[in-house]
Coordinates of N, CA and C in Angstrom, one line a residue:
X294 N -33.3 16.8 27.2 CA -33.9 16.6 28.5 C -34.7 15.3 28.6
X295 N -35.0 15.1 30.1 CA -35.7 13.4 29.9 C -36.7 13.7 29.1
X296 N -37.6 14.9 29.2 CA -38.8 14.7 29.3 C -39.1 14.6 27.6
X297 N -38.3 15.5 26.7 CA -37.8 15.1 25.8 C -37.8 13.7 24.9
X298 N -36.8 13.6 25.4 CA -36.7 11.9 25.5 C -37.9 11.3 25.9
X299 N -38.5 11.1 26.3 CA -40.2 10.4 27.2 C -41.2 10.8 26.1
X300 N -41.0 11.6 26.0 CA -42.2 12.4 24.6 C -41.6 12.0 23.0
X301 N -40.7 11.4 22.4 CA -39.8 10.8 21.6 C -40.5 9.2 21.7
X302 N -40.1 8.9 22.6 CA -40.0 7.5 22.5 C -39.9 7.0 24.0
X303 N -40.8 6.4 24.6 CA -40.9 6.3 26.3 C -39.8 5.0 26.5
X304 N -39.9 4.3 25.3 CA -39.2 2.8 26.0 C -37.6 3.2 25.9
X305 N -37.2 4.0 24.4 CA -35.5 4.7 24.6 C -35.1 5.6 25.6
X306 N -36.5 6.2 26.1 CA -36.0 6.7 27.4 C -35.8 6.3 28.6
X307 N -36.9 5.0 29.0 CA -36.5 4.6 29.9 C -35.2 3.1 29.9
X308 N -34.8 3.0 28.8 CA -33.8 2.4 29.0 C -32.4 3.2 28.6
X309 N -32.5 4.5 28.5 CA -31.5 5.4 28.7 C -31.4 5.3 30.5
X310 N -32.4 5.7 30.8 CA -32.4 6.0 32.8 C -31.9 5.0 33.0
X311 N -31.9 3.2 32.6 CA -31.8 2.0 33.6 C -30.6 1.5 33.1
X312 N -29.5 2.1 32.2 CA -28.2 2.5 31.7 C -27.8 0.7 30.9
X313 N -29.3 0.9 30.4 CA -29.2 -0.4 29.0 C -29.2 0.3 27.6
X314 N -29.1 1.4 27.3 CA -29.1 2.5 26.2 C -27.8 2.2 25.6
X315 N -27.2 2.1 24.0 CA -26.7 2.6 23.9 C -26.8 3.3 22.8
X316 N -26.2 4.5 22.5 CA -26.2 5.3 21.4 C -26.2 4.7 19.9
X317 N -27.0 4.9 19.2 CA -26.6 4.2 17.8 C -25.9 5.5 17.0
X318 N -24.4 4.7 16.3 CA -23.6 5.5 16.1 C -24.2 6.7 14.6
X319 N -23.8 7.8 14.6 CA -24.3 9.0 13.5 C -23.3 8.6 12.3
X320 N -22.3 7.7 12.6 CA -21.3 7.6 11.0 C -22.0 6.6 10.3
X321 N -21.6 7.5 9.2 CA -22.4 6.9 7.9 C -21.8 6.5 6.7
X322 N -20.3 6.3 7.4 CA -19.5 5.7 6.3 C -19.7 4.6 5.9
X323 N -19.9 3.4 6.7 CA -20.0 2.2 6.3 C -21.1 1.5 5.0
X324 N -22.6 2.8 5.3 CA -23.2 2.8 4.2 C -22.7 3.6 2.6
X325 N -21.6 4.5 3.0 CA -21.3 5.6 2.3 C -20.2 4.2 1.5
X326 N -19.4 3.5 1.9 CA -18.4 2.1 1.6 C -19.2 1.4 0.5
X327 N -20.2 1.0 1.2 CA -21.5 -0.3 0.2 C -21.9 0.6 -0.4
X328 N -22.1 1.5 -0.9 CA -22.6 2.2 -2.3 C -21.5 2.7 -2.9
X329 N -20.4 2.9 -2.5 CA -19.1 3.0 -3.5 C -19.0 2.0 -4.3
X330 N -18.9 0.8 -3.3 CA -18.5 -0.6 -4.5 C -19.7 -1.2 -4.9
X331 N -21.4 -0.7 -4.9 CA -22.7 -1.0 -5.2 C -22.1 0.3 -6.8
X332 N -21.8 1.1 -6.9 CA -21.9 1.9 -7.7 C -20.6 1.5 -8.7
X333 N -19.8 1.2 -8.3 CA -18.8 0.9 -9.5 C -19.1 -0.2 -9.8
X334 N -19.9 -1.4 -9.6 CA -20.5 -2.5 -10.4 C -21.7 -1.8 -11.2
X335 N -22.6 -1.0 -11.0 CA -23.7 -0.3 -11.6 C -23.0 0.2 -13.1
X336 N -22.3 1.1 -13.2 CA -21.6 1.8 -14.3 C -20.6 2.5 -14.0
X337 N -19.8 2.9 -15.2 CA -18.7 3.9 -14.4 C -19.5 5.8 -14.3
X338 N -20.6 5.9 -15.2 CA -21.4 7.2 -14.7 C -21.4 6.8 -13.3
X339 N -22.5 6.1 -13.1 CA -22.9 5.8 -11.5 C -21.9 6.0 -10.5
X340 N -20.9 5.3 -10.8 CA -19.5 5.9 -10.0 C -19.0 7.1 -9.9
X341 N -19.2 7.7 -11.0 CA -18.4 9.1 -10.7 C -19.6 10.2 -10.1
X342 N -20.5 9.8 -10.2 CA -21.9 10.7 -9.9 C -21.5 10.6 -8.3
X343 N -21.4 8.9 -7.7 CA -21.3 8.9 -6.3 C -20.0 9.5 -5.7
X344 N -19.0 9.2 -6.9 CA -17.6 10.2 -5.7 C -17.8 11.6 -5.5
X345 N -18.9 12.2 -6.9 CA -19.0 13.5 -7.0 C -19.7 13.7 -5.4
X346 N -21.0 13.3 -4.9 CA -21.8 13.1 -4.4 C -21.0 13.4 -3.4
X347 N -20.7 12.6 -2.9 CA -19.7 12.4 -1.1 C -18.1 12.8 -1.0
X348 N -18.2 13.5 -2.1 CA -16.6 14.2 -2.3 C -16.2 14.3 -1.0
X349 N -16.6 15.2 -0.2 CA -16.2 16.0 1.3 C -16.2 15.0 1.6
X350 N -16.6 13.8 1.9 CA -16.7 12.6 3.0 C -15.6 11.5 2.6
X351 N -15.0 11.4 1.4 CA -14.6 10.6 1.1 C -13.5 10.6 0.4
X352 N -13.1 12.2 0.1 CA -11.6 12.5 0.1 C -11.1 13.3 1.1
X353 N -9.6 13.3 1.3 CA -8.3 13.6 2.3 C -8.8 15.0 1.8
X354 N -8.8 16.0 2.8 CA -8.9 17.2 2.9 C -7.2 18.3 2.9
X355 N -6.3 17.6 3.5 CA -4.8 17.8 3.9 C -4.2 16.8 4.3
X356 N -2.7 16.8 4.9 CA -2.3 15.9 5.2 C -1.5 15.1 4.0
X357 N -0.6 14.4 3.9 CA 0.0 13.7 2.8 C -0.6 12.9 1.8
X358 N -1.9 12.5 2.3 CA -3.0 11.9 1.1 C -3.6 12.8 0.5
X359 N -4.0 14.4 0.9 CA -4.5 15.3 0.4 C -4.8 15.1 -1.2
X360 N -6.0 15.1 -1.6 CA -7.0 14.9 -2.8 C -7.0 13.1 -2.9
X361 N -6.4 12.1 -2.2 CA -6.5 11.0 -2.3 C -7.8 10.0 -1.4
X362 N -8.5 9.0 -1.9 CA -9.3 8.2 -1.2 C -9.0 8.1 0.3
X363 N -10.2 8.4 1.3 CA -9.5 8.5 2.6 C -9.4 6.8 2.8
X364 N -9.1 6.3 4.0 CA -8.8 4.9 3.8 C -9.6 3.8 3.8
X365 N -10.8 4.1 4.5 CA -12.1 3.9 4.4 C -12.2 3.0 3.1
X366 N -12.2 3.8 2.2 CA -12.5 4.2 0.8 C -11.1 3.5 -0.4
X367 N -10.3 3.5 0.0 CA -9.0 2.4 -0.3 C -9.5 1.0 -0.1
X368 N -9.9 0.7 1.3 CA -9.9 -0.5 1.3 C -11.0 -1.1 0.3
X369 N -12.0 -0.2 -0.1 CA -13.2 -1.0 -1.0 C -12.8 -0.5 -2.2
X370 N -11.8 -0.2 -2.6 CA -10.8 -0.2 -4.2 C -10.4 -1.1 -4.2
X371 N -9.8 -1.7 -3.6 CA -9.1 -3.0 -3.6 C -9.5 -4.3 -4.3

């Protein structure tokens, strides 16, 4: 609700109303990317701790890559 919004933060709200807002995105891959390849320069523990870590996020669930790096996550193998 605005009012919500107004009680949060008056200035995100009123530049929600005057349609200069825009959403800052919730994915958190691109952070989840920079500590893959931050973590396989650290050690290879440190790497396997982080695929452990973000398993769900960062492996193919089904689909023909199924148990493979989603692509995301290919390209910072490389």
């Amino acid at each position: 609700s605005q009012y919500k919004d107004f009680k949060k933060c008056q200035a995100a709200a009123f530049a929600k109303l005057s349609a200069s807002w825009e959403k800052v995105s919730d994915d958190s891959t691109p952070l989840i990317v920079g500590n893959y390849v931050h973590s396989y320069f650290e050690s290879l523990e440190a790497h396997k701790a982080h695929i452990e870590k973000y398993r769900d996020l960062m492996i193919s669930k089904s689909g023909k890559n199924k148990g493979e790096l989603k692509a995301s996550y290919k390209v910072a193998d490389t």
